[in-house]
Amino acid sequence: IERRPRVGTFVKHKRCIAVLQLDKQHSGNHSLKGITVYDKIFKGIHETMDNHNVSVFFQSCSPSDKEFIESIKRDVDGFILITQQDIFDSDLELFNDTHWVKAMGDIAATKSHAHVTYNNKIIGVQAAEYLMWQDCKNFIYLGGNDKKIFQERFLEFSNRLKDFEYQPESIFASYG
């Protein structure tokens, strides 16, 4: 509450954003704590929004959990949606009456909304070039191979090293 002389008393509205991970296989706990792959992203979002007087909270659910999503919609000004590969435009229609942006994921699946992501092929190339720049001679790719984006990343990593006549070994760890 803020009191201004000669004008009156006002309640300041602090904006709030929900970062929501949508996963069709999600069940149970809605917390994103313990998902370390997102830690740096969450920290960056939190620090940036805090500098603009915007609070942020992080949750996870299935797009079929409409009651949970509707309850969040009442409390926030907008969403940053992080989606798994099995989430399509039709799954995102329940957010059409609010402000939202999709973050990360395959850009080919995006048609009708704002989407902030990265070029997955370039990540593999950049990783290979960085390691060569560091004068590495032996290369091992450690990552998942259970999804198209990881396979694509390894292929670009491997091809870039082969351009310079290196032969990378691959160790795949299935996760996701």
CSV table of N, CA and C in Angstrom, one decimal:
chain,number,residue,atom,x,y,z
A,1,ILE,N,0.9,-1.2,0.0
A,1,ILE,CA,0.0,0.0,0.0
A,1,ILE,C,0.9,1.2,0.0
A,2,GLU,N,0.5,2.2,-0.8
A,2,GLU,CA,1.3,3.4,-0.9
A,2,GLU,C,0.4,4.6,-0.6
A,3,ARG,N,0.8,5.5,0.2
A,3,ARG,CA,0.0,6.7,0.5
A,3,ARG,C,0.7,7.9,-0.2
A,4,ARG,N,-0.1,8.6,-1.0
A,4,ARG,CA,0.4,9.8,-1.6
A,4,ARG,C,-0.4,11.0,-1.1
A,5,PRO,N,0.3,12.0,-0.6
A,5,PRO,CA,-0.4,13.2,-0.1
A,5,PRO,C,-1.2,13.9,-1.2
A,6,ARG,N,-2.4,14.3,-0.8
A,6,ARG,CA,-3.3,15.1,-1.7
A,6,ARG,C,-3.9,14.2,-2.8
A,7,VAL,N,-3.5,13.0,-2.9
A,7,VAL,CA,-4.0,12.1,-4.0
A,7,VAL,C,-4.8,11.0,-3.5
A,8,GLY,N,-4.3,10.3,-2.4
A,8,GLY,CA,-5.0,9.2,-1.9
A,8,GLY,C,-4.1,8.0,-1.6
A,9,THR,N,-4.8,6.9,-1.3
A,9,THR,CA,-4.1,5.6,-1.0
A,9,THR,C,-4.2,4.7,-2.2
A,10,PHE,N,-3.2,4.1,-2.6
A,10,PHE,CA,-3.2,3.1,-3.7
A,10,PHE,C,-2.6,1.8,-3.3
A,11,VAL,N,-3.1,0.7,-3.8
A,11,VAL,CA,-2.4,-0.6,-3.7
A,11,VAL,C,-1.6,-0.9,-4.9
A,12,LYS,N,-0.3,-1.0,-4.7
A,12,LYS,CA,0.6,-1.3,-5.8
A,12,LYS,C,0.4,-2.7,-6.3
A,13,HIS,N,0.3,-3.0,-7.5
A,13,HIS,CA,0.1,-4.3,-8.0
A,13,HIS,C,1.5,-4.8,-8.5
A,14,LYS,N,2.0,-5.8,-7.9
A,14,LYS,CA,3.3,-6.4,-8.3
A,14,LYS,C,2.9,-7.5,-9.3
A,15,ARG,N,3.5,-7.4,-10.5
A,15,ARG,CA,3.2,-8.3,-11.5
A,15,ARG,C,3.8,-9.7,-11.2
A,16,CYS,N,3.2,-10.7,-11.7
A,16,CYS,CA,3.6,-12.1,-11.4
A,16,CYS,C,3.6,-12.9,-12.7
A,17,ILE,N,4.6,-13.7,-12.9
A,17,ILE,CA,4.8,-14.6,-14.1
A,17,ILE,C,4.9,-16.0,-13.6
A,18,ALA,N,4.3,-16.9,-14.2
A,18,ALA,CA,4.5,-18.4,-13.9
A,18,ALA,C,5.3,-19.0,-15.0
A,19,VAL,N,6.4,-19.7,-14.6
A,19,VAL,CA,7.1,-20.5,-15.5
A,19,VAL,C,6.5,-21.9,-15.4
A,20,LEU,N,5.9,-22.4,-16.4
A,20,LEU,CA,5.2,-23.7,-16.3
A,20,LEU,C,5.8,-24.7,-17.3
A,21,GLN,N,6.2,-25.8,-16.8
A,21,GLN,CA,6.7,-26.9,-17.6
A,21,GLN,C,5.5,-27.8,-17.9
A,22,LEU,N,5.2,-28.0,-19.2
A,22,LEU,CA,4.1,-28.8,-19.6
A,22,LEU,C,4.7,-30.2,-20.1
A,23,ASP,N,4.2,-31.2,-19.5
A,23,ASP,CA,4.6,-32.6,-19.8
A,23,ASP,C,3.4,-33.5,-19.7
A,24,LYS,N,3.1,-34.2,-20.8
A,24,LYS,CA,1.9,-35.1,-20.8
A,24,LYS,C,2.1,-36.3,-19.8
A,25,GLN,N,3.3,-36.6,-19.5
A,25,GLN,CA,3.6,-37.7,-18.5
A,25,GLN,C,3.6,-37.3,-17.1
A,26,HIS,N,3.4,-36.0,-16.9
A,26,HIS,CA,3.6,-35.4,-15.5
A,26,HIS,C,2.4,-36.0,-14.6
A,27,SER,N,2.8,-36.3,-13.4
A,27,SER,CA,1.8,-36.7,-12.4
A,27,SER,C,2.3,-36.3,-11.0
A,28,GLY,N,1.4,-36.0,-10.2
A,28,GLY,CA,1.8,-35.7,-8.8
A,28,GLY,C,2.2,-34.3,-8.5
A,29,ASN,N,3.4,-34.2,-7.9
A,29,ASN,CA,3.9,-32.9,-7.4
A,29,ASN,C,4.1,-31.9,-8.5
A,30,HIS,N,3.6,-30.7,-8.3
A,30,HIS,CA,3.7,-29.6,-9.3
A,30,HIS,C,5.0,-28.8,-9.2
A,31,SER,N,5.9,-29.1,-8.3
A,31,SER,CA,7.1,-28.4,-8.1
A,31,SER,C,8.1,-28.7,-9.1
A,32,LEU,N,9.0,-27.8,-9.5
A,32,LEU,CA,10.1,-28.0,-10.4
A,32,LEU,C,11.4,-28.1,-9.7
A,33,LYS,N,11.4,-28.1,-8.4
A,33,LYS,CA,12.6,-28.3,-7.6
A,33,LYS,C,13.2,-29.6,-7.9
A,34,GLY,N,14.5,-29.6,-8.0
A,34,GLY,CA,15.2,-30.8,-8.3
A,34,GLY,C,15.5,-31.1,-9.7
A,35,ILE,N,14.9,-30.3,-10.6
A,35,ILE,CA,15.2,-30.5,-12.1
A,35,ILE,C,16.3,-29.6,-12.4
A,36,THR,N,17.6,-30.1,-12.2
A,36,THR,CA,18.7,-29.3,-12.3
A,36,THR,C,19.1,-28.8,-13.7
A,37,VAL,N,18.6,-29.4,-14.7
A,37,VAL,CA,18.8,-29.0,-16.1
A,37,VAL,C,18.3,-27.6,-16.3
A,38,TYR,N,17.3,-27.2,-15.5
A,38,TYR,CA,16.7,-25.8,-15.7
A,38,TYR,C,17.3,-24.8,-14.7
A,39,ASP,N,18.1,-25.2,-13.8
A,39,ASP,CA,18.6,-24.3,-12.7
A,39,ASP,C,19.1,-23.0,-13.2
A,40,LYS,N,20.0,-22.9,-14.2
A,40,LYS,CA,20.5,-21.7,-14.7
A,40,LYS,C,19.5,-20.8,-15.4
A,41,ILE,N,18.6,-21.5,-16.1
A,41,ILE,CA,17.5,-20.8,-16.8
A,41,ILE,C,16.6,-20.1,-15.7
A,42,PHE,N,16.2,-20.9,-14.7
A,42,PHE,CA,15.3,-20.4,-13.7
A,42,PHE,C,16.0,-19.2,-12.9
A,43,LYS,N,17.3,-19.4,-12.6
A,43,LYS,CA,18.0,-18.3,-11.9
A,43,LYS,C,18.0,-17.0,-12.7
A,44,GLY,N,18.3,-17.2,-14.0
A,44,GLY,CA,18.3,-16.0,-14.9
A,44,GLY,C,17.0,-15.3,-15.0
A,45,ILE,N,15.9,-16.1,-15.2
A,45,ILE,CA,14.6,-15.6,-15.3
A,45,ILE,C,14.2,-14.8,-14.0
A,46,HIS,N,14.5,-15.5,-12.8
A,46,HIS,CA,14.2,-14.9,-11.5
A,46,HIS,C,14.9,-13.6,-11.3
A,47,GLU,N,16.2,-13.6,-11.6
A,47,GLU,CA,17.0,-12.3,-11.4
A,47,GLU,C,16.5,-11.2,-12.3
A,48,THR,N,16.2,-11.5,-13.6
A,48,THR,CA,15.8,-10.5,-14.5
A,48,THR,C,14.4,-9.9,-14.1
A,49,MET,N,13.5,-10.8,-13.8
A,49,MET,CA,12.2,-10.4,-13.4
A,49,MET,C,12.2,-9.6,-12.1
A,50,ASP,N,13.0,-10.0,-11.2
A,50,ASP,CA,13.1,-9.3,-9.9
A,50,ASP,C,13.6,-7.9,-10.1
A,51,ASN,N,14.5,-7.7,-11.0
A,51,ASN,CA,15.0,-6.3,-11.4
A,51,ASN,C,13.9,-5.4,-11.9
A,52,HIS,N,12.8,-6.0,-12.4
A,52,HIS,CA,11.7,-5.3,-13.0
A,52,HIS,C,10.4,-5.4,-12.1
A,53,ASN,N,10.7,-5.7,-10.8
A,53,ASN,CA,9.6,-5.8,-9.8
A,53,ASN,C,8.5,-6.8,-10.3
A,54,VAL,N,8.9,-7.9,-10.8
A,54,VAL,CA,8.0,-9.0,-11.3
A,54,VAL,C,8.3,-10.2,-10.5
A,55,SER,N,7.4,-10.8,-9.8
A,55,SER,CA,7.6,-12.0,-9.1
A,55,SER,C,7.4,-13.2,-10.0
A,56,VAL,N,8.1,-14.3,-9.8
A,56,VAL,CA,8.1,-15.5,-10.6
A,56,VAL,C,7.9,-16.7,-9.8
A,57,PHE,N,7.1,-17.6,-10.2
A,57,PHE,CA,7.1,-19.0,-9.6
A,57,PHE,C,7.2,-20.0,-10.7
A,58,PHE,N,7.7,-21.2,-10.3
A,58,PHE,CA,7.9,-22.3,-11.2
A,58,PHE,C,7.1,-23.5,-10.9
A,59,GLN,N,6.4,-24.0,-11.9
A,59,GLN,CA,5.5,-25.2,-11.6
A,59,GLN,C,5.6,-26.1,-12.8
A,60,SER,N,5.1,-27.3,-12.6
A,60,SER,CA,5.0,-28.3,-13.7
A,60,SER,C,3.7,-29.0,-13.6
A,61,CYS,N,3.2,-29.4,-14.8
A,61,CYS,CA,1.9,-30.1,-14.9
A,61,CYS,C,1.7,-30.6,-16.3
A,62,SER,N,0.7,-31.5,-16.4
A,62,SER,CA,0.2,-32.0,-17.7
A,62,SER,C,-0.8,-31.0,-18.3
A,63,PRO,N,-0.8,-30.8,-19.6
A,63,PRO,CA,-1.8,-29.9,-20.2
A,63,PRO,C,-3.2,-30.4,-19.9
A,64,SER,N,-3.4,-31.6,-19.5
A,64,SER,CA,-4.8,-32.1,-19.2
A,64,SER,C,-5.2,-31.7,-17.8
A,65,ASP,N,-4.3,-31.2,-17.0
A,65,ASP,CA,-4.6,-30.7,-15.6
A,65,ASP,C,-5.2,-29.3,-15.7
A,66,LYS,N,-6.3,-29.2,-16.3
A,66,LYS,CA,-7.0,-27.9,-16.6
A,66,LYS,C,-7.3,-27.1,-15.4
A,67,GLU,N,-7.8,-27.9,-14.3
A,67,GLU,CA,-8.2,-27.2,-13.1
A,67,GLU,C,-7.0,-26.5,-12.4
A,68,PHE,N,-5.8,-27.2,-12.4
A,68,PHE,CA,-4.6,-26.6,-11.8
A,68,PHE,C,-4.2,-25.4,-12.7
A,69,ILE,N,-4.2,-25.5,-14.0
A,69,ILE,CA,-3.8,-24.4,-14.9
A,69,ILE,C,-4.7,-23.2,-14.7
A,70,GLU,N,-6.0,-23.5,-14.6
A,70,GLU,CA,-7.0,-22.4,-14.4
A,70,GLU,C,-6.8,-21.6,-13.1
A,71,SER,N,-6.4,-22.4,-12.0
A,71,SER,CA,-6.1,-21.8,-10.8
A,71,SER,C,-4.9,-20.9,-10.8
A,72,ILE,N,-3.9,-21.3,-11.6
A,72,ILE,CA,-2.7,-20.4,-11.8
A,72,ILE,C,-3.0,-19.2,-12.6
A,73,LYS,N,-3.9,-19.3,-13.6
A,73,LYS,CA,-4.2,-18.2,-14.5
A,73,LYS,C,-4.8,-17.1,-13.7
A,74,ARG,N,-5.5,-17.4,-12.6
A,74,ARG,CA,-6.2,-16.3,-11.8
A,74,ARG,C,-5.1,-15.5,-11.0
A,75,ASP,N,-3.9,-16.1,-10.8
A,75,ASP,CA,-2.9,-15.4,-10.0
A,75,ASP,C,-1.8,-14.8,-10.7
A,76,VAL,N,-1.7,-14.9,-12.0
A,76,VAL,CA,-0.6,-14.4,-12.8
A,76,VAL,C,-1.0,-13.5,-13.9
A,77,ASP,N,0.0,-12.7,-14.3
A,77,ASP,CA,-0.2,-11.8,-15.5
A,77,ASP,C,0.2,-12.5,-16.8
A,78,GLY,N,0.9,-13.6,-16.7
A,78,GLY,CA,1.4,-14.3,-17.9
A,78,GLY,C,2.2,-15.5,-17.6
A,79,PHE,N,2.5,-16.3,-18.7
A,79,PHE,CA,3.2,-17.5,-18.5
A,79,PHE,C,4.4,-17.6,-19.5
A,80,ILE,N,5.5,-18.2,-19.0
A,80,ILE,CA,6.6,-18.7,-19.8
A,80,ILE,C,6.4,-20.2,-19.8
A,81,LEU,N,6.1,-20.8,-21.0
A,81,LEU,CA,5.8,-22.3,-21.1
A,81,LEU,C,7.0,-23.0,-21.6
A,82,ILE,N,7.4,-24.0,-20.8
A,82,ILE,CA,8.5,-24.9,-21.2
A,82,ILE,C,7.8,-26.2,-21.6
A,83,THR,N,8.0,-26.7,-22.8
A,83,THR,CA,7.2,-27.9,-23.2
A,83,THR,C,8.1,-29.0,-23.6
A,84,GLN,N,7.6,-30.2,-23.4
A,84,GLN,CA,8.2,-31.4,-23.9
A,84,GLN,C,7.9,-31.6,-25.3
A,85,GLN,N,8.5,-32.5,-26.0
A,85,GLN,CA,8.3,-32.7,-27.5
A,85,GLN,C,6.9,-33.2,-27.8
A,86,ASP,N,6.2,-33.8,-26.9
A,86,ASP,CA,4.9,-34.3,-27.2
A,86,ASP,C,3.8,-33.3,-26.9
A,87,ILE,N,4.1,-32.0,-26.8
A,87,ILE,CA,3.2,-30.9,-26.6
A,87,ILE,C,3.0,-30.2,-27.9
A,88,PHE,N,1.8,-30.1,-28.4
A,88,PHE,CA,1.5,-29.5,-29.7
A,88,PHE,C,0.7,-28.2,-29.5
A,89,ASP,N,0.5,-27.5,-30.6
A,89,ASP,CA,-0.3,-26.2,-30.6
A,89,ASP,C,-1.7,-26.5,-29.9
A,90,SER,N,-2.3,-27.6,-30.2
A,90,SER,CA,-3.6,-27.9,-29.7
A,90,SER,C,-3.6,-28.0,-28.2
A,91,ASP,N,-2.5,-28.4,-27.6
A,91,ASP,CA,-2.4,-28.5,-26.1
A,91,ASP,C,-2.2,-27.1,-25.5
A,92,LEU,N,-1.8,-26.2,-26.3
A,92,LEU,CA,-1.6,-24.8,-25.8
A,92,LEU,C,-2.8,-23.9,-25.9
A,93,GLU,N,-3.8,-24.3,-26.5
A,93,GLU,CA,-5.0,-23.5,-26.7
A,93,GLU,C,-5.6,-23.0,-25.4
A,94,LEU,N,-5.5,-23.8,-24.3
A,94,LEU,CA,-6.1,-23.3,-23.1
A,94,LEU,C,-5.4,-22.1,-22.5
A,95,PHE,N,-4.3,-21.6,-23.1
A,95,PHE,CA,-3.6,-20.4,-22.7
A,95,PHE,C,-3.9,-19.2,-23.6
A,96,ASN,N,-4.8,-19.4,-24.6
A,96,ASN,CA,-5.1,-18.3,-25.5
A,96,ASN,C,-5.8,-17.1,-24.9
A,97,ASP,N,-6.4,-17.3,-23.7
A,97,ASP,CA,-7.0,-16.1,-23.1
A,97,ASP,C,-6.1,-15.4,-22.1
A,98,THR,N,-4.8,-15.6,-22.2
A,98,THR,CA,-3.8,-15.0,-21.3
A,98,THR,C,-2.6,-14.7,-22.1
A,99,HIS,N,-1.6,-14.0,-21.5
A,99,HIS,CA,-0.4,-13.7,-22.2
A,99,HIS,C,0.6,-14.8,-21.9
A,100,TRP,N,1.3,-15.3,-23.0
A,100,TRP,CA,2.3,-16.4,-22.8
A,100,TRP,C,3.2,-16.4,-23.9
A,101,VAL,N,4.4,-17.0,-23.6
A,101,VAL,CA,5.4,-17.3,-24.6
A,101,VAL,C,6.0,-18.7,-24.4
A,102,LYS,N,6.2,-19.4,-25.5
A,102,LYS,CA,6.8,-20.7,-25.3
A,102,LYS,C,8.4,-20.6,-25.3
A,103,ALA,N,9.0,-21.2,-24.4
A,103,ALA,CA,10.5,-21.2,-24.3
A,103,ALA,C,11.1,-22.5,-24.6
A,104,MET,N,12.1,-22.6,-25.4
A,104,MET,CA,12.9,-23.8,-25.7
A,104,MET,C,12.0,-24.7,-26.6
A,105,GLY,N,12.6,-25.8,-27.0
A,105,GLY,CA,11.9,-26.8,-27.8
A,105,GLY,C,12.1,-26.6,-29.3
A,106,ASP,N,11.5,-27.5,-30.1
A,106,ASP,CA,11.7,-27.5,-31.5
A,106,ASP,C,10.8,-26.4,-32.2
A,107,ILE,N,11.5,-25.6,-32.9
A,107,ILE,CA,10.8,-24.4,-33.5
A,107,ILE,C,9.8,-24.9,-34.6
A,108,ALA,N,10.1,-26.0,-35.3
A,108,ALA,CA,9.2,-26.5,-36.3
A,108,ALA,C,7.8,-26.7,-35.8
A,109,ALA,N,7.6,-27.0,-34.6
A,109,ALA,CA,6.3,-27.3,-34.0
A,109,ALA,C,5.5,-26.0,-33.7
A,110,THR,N,6.2,-24.9,-33.8
A,110,THR,CA,5.6,-23.6,-33.4
A,110,THR,C,4.9,-22.9,-34.7
A,111,LYS,N,3.6,-22.6,-34.5
A,111,LYS,CA,2.9,-22.0,-35.6
A,111,LYS,C,2.2,-20.7,-35.2
A,112,SER,N,1.6,-20.7,-34.1
A,112,SER,CA,0.6,-19.7,-33.8
A,112,SER,C,0.9,-18.8,-32.5
A,113,HIS,N,2.2,-18.8,-32.1
A,113,HIS,CA,2.5,-18.1,-30.9
A,113,HIS,C,3.9,-17.7,-30.8
A,114,ALA,N,4.3,-16.8,-29.9
A,114,ALA,CA,5.6,-16.4,-29.7
A,114,ALA,C,6.4,-17.6,-29.1
A,115,HIS,N,7.7,-17.7,-29.6
A,115,HIS,CA,8.5,-18.8,-29.2
A,115,HIS,C,10.0,-18.3,-29.1
A,116,VAL,N,10.6,-18.5,-28.0
A,116,VAL,CA,12.0,-18.2,-27.8
A,116,VAL,C,12.7,-19.5,-27.7
A,117,THR,N,13.7,-19.8,-28.5
A,117,THR,CA,14.4,-21.1,-28.5
A,117,THR,C,15.8,-20.9,-29.0
A,118,TYR,N,16.5,-22.0,-29.3
A,118,TYR,CA,17.8,-22.0,-29.8
A,118,TYR,C,17.9,-22.8,-31.1
A,119,ASN,N,19.0,-22.7,-31.8
A,119,ASN,CA,19.2,-23.5,-33.0
A,119,ASN,C,20.0,-24.7,-32.5
A,120,ASN,N,19.4,-25.9,-32.4
A,120,ASN,CA,20.0,-27.0,-31.9
A,120,ASN,C,21.2,-27.5,-32.7
A,121,LYS,N,21.2,-27.3,-34.0
A,121,LYS,CA,22.3,-27.8,-34.8
A,121,LYS,C,23.6,-26.9,-34.5
A,122,ILE,N,23.4,-25.6,-34.3
A,122,ILE,CA,24.5,-24.8,-34.0
A,122,ILE,C,25.2,-25.2,-32.7
A,123,ILE,N,24.4,-25.6,-31.7
A,123,ILE,CA,25.0,-26.0,-30.4
A,123,ILE,C,26.0,-27.1,-30.6
A,124,GLY,N,25.7,-28.1,-31.4
A,124,GLY,CA,26.7,-29.2,-31.6
A,124,GLY,C,27.9,-28.7,-32.3
A,125,VAL,N,27.8,-27.8,-33.3
A,125,VAL,CA,28.9,-27.2,-34.0
A,125,VAL,C,29.7,-26.4,-33.0
A,126,GLN,N,29.1,-25.6,-32.2
A,126,GLN,CA,29.8,-24.7,-31.3
A,126,GLN,C,30.6,-25.5,-30.3
A,127,ALA,N,30.0,-26.6,-29.8
A,127,ALA,CA,30.7,-27.5,-28.8
A,127,ALA,C,31.9,-28.0,-29.4
A,128,ALA,N,31.8,-28.6,-30.6
A,128,ALA,CA,33.0,-29.1,-31.3
A,128,ALA,C,34.1,-28.1,-31.5
A,129,GLU,N,33.7,-26.9,-32.0
A,129,GLU,CA,34.7,-25.9,-32.3
A,129,GLU,C,35.4,-25.4,-31.0
A,130,TYR,N,34.6,-25.3,-29.9
A,130,TYR,CA,35.2,-24.9,-28.7
A,130,TYR,C,36.2,-25.9,-28.2
A,131,LEU,N,35.9,-27.1,-28.3
A,131,LEU,CA,36.9,-28.2,-27.8
A,131,LEU,C,38.1,-28.2,-28.7
A,132,MET,N,37.9,-28.0,-30.0
A,132,MET,CA,39.1,-27.9,-30.9
A,132,MET,C,40.0,-26.7,-30.5
A,133,TRP,N,39.3,-25.6,-30.3
A,133,TRP,CA,40.0,-24.3,-29.9
A,133,TRP,C,40.8,-24.5,-28.6
A,134,GLN,N,40.3,-25.4,-27.8
A,134,GLN,CA,41.0,-25.7,-26.5
A,134,GLN,C,42.1,-26.7,-26.7
A,135,ASP,N,42.4,-27.1,-27.9
A,135,ASP,CA,43.4,-28.1,-28.3
A,135,ASP,C,43.2,-29.5,-27.8
A,136,CYS,N,41.9,-29.8,-27.7
A,136,CYS,CA,41.6,-31.2,-27.3
A,136,CYS,C,41.8,-32.1,-28.5
A,137,LYS,N,42.2,-33.3,-28.2
A,137,LYS,CA,42.5,-34.3,-29.3
A,137,LYS,C,41.6,-35.5,-29.2
A,138,ASN,N,41.0,-35.7,-28.1
A,138,ASN,CA,40.1,-36.8,-27.9
A,138,ASN,C,38.7,-36.2,-27.5
A,139,PHE,N,37.7,-36.7,-28.2
A,139,PHE,CA,36.3,-36.2,-28.0
A,139,PHE,C,35.3,-37.2,-27.6
A,140,ILE,N,34.5,-37.0,-26.6
A,140,ILE,CA,33.4,-37.9,-26.3
A,140,ILE,C,32.2,-37.0,-26.1
A,141,TYR,N,31.1,-37.4,-26.8
A,141,TYR,CA,29.9,-36.8,-26.6
A,141,TYR,C,29.1,-37.5,-25.6
A,142,LEU,N,28.6,-36.8,-24.6
A,142,LEU,CA,27.8,-37.4,-23.5
A,142,LEU,C,26.4,-36.8,-23.6
A,143,GLY,N,25.4,-37.6,-23.9
A,143,GLY,CA,24.1,-37.0,-23.9
A,143,GLY,C,23.1,-38.0,-24.3
A,144,GLY,N,21.9,-37.6,-24.4
A,144,GLY,CA,20.8,-38.5,-24.7
A,144,GLY,C,20.7,-38.8,-26.2
A,145,ASN,N,20.1,-39.9,-26.5
A,145,ASN,CA,19.9,-40.2,-27.9
A,145,ASN,C,18.4,-40.6,-28.1
A,146,ASP,N,17.6,-40.4,-27.1
A,146,ASP,CA,16.2,-40.9,-27.2
A,146,ASP,C,15.3,-39.8,-27.8
A,147,LYS,N,15.8,-38.7,-28.1
A,147,LYS,CA,15.0,-37.7,-28.7
A,147,LYS,C,15.7,-37.1,-29.9
A,148,LYS,N,14.9,-36.6,-30.9
A,148,LYS,CA,15.4,-36.1,-32.1
A,148,LYS,C,16.4,-35.0,-31.9
A,149,ILE,N,16.2,-34.1,-30.9
A,149,ILE,CA,17.1,-32.9,-30.7
A,149,ILE,C,18.4,-33.4,-30.3
A,150,PHE,N,18.5,-34.4,-29.5
A,150,PHE,CA,19.8,-34.9,-29.0
A,150,PHE,C,20.6,-35.6,-30.1
A,151,GLN,N,19.9,-36.4,-31.0
A,151,GLN,CA,20.5,-37.0,-32.1
A,151,GLN,C,21.0,-36.0,-33.1
A,152,GLU,N,20.2,-35.0,-33.3
A,152,GLU,CA,20.6,-33.9,-34.2
A,152,GLU,C,21.9,-33.2,-33.7
A,153,ARG,N,21.9,-32.9,-32.4
A,153,ARG,CA,23.0,-32.2,-31.8
A,153,ARG,C,24.3,-33.1,-32.0
A,154,PHE,N,24.2,-34.4,-31.7
A,154,PHE,CA,25.4,-35.2,-31.8
A,154,PHE,C,25.8,-35.3,-33.3
A,155,LEU,N,24.9,-35.4,-34.2
A,155,LEU,CA,25.3,-35.5,-35.6
A,155,LEU,C,26.1,-34.3,-36.0
A,156,GLU,N,25.6,-33.1,-35.6
A,156,GLU,CA,26.3,-31.9,-36.0
A,156,GLU,C,27.7,-31.8,-35.3
A,157,PHE,N,27.7,-32.2,-34.0
A,157,PHE,CA,29.0,-32.2,-33.3
A,157,PHE,C,30.0,-33.2,-34.0
A,158,SER,N,29.5,-34.3,-34.3
A,158,SER,CA,30.4,-35.4,-34.9
A,158,SER,C,30.8,-34.9,-36.3
A,159,ASN,N,29.9,-34.4,-37.1
A,159,ASN,CA,30.3,-33.9,-38.5
A,159,ASN,C,31.3,-32.8,-38.5
A,160,ARG,N,31.2,-31.9,-37.5
A,160,ARG,CA,32.1,-30.8,-37.4
A,160,ARG,C,33.5,-31.3,-37.1
A,161,LEU,N,33.6,-32.3,-36.2
A,161,LEU,CA,34.9,-32.8,-35.8
A,161,LEU,C,35.5,-33.6,-37.0
A,162,LYS,N,34.6,-34.3,-37.7
A,162,LYS,CA,35.1,-35.0,-38.9
A,162,LYS,C,35.6,-34.1,-40.0
A,163,ASP,N,35.0,-32.9,-40.1
A,163,ASP,CA,35.5,-31.9,-41.0
A,163,ASP,C,37.0,-31.6,-40.8
A,164,PHE,N,37.5,-31.8,-39.6
A,164,PHE,CA,38.9,-31.6,-39.2
A,164,PHE,C,39.6,-32.9,-38.9
A,165,GLU,N,39.0,-34.0,-39.4
A,165,GLU,CA,39.6,-35.3,-39.4
A,165,GLU,C,39.7,-35.9,-38.0
A,166,TYR,N,38.9,-35.5,-37.1
A,166,TYR,CA,38.8,-36.1,-35.8
A,166,TYR,C,37.7,-37.2,-35.8
A,167,GLN,N,37.8,-38.2,-34.9
A,167,GLN,CA,36.8,-39.2,-34.8
A,167,GLN,C,36.3,-39.2,-33.4
A,168,PRO,N,35.2,-38.6,-33.2
A,168,PRO,CA,34.6,-38.6,-31.8
A,168,PRO,C,34.0,-39.9,-31.4
A,169,GLU,N,34.2,-40.2,-30.1
A,169,GLU,CA,33.5,-41.4,-29.5
A,169,GLU,C,32.2,-40.8,-29.0
A,170,SER,N,31.2,-41.7,-28.9
A,170,SER,CA,29.9,-41.3,-28.4
A,170,SER,C,29.5,-42.2,-27.2
A,171,ILE,N,29.1,-41.5,-26.2
A,171,ILE,CA,28.5,-42.2,-25.0
A,171,ILE,C,27.1,-41.6,-24.8
A,172,PHE,N,26.1,-42.4,-25.0
A,172,PHE,CA,24.8,-41.9,-24.9
A,172,PHE,C,24.2,-42.3,-23.6
A,173,ALA,N,23.5,-41.4,-23.0
A,173,ALA,CA,22.8,-41.6,-21.7
A,173,ALA,C,21.4,-41.3,-22.0
A,174,SER,N,20.5,-42.3,-21.8
A,174,SER,CA,19.1,-42.0,-22.1
A,174,SER,C,18.5,-41.3,-20.9
A,175,TYR,N,18.0,-40.2,-21.2
A,175,TYR,CA,17.3,-39.4,-20.1
A,175,TYR,C,16.2,-38.5,-20.8
A,176,GLY,N,15.3,-37.9,-20.1
A,176,GLY,CA,14.4,-37.1,-20.7
A,176,GLY,C,13.0,-37.5,-20.4
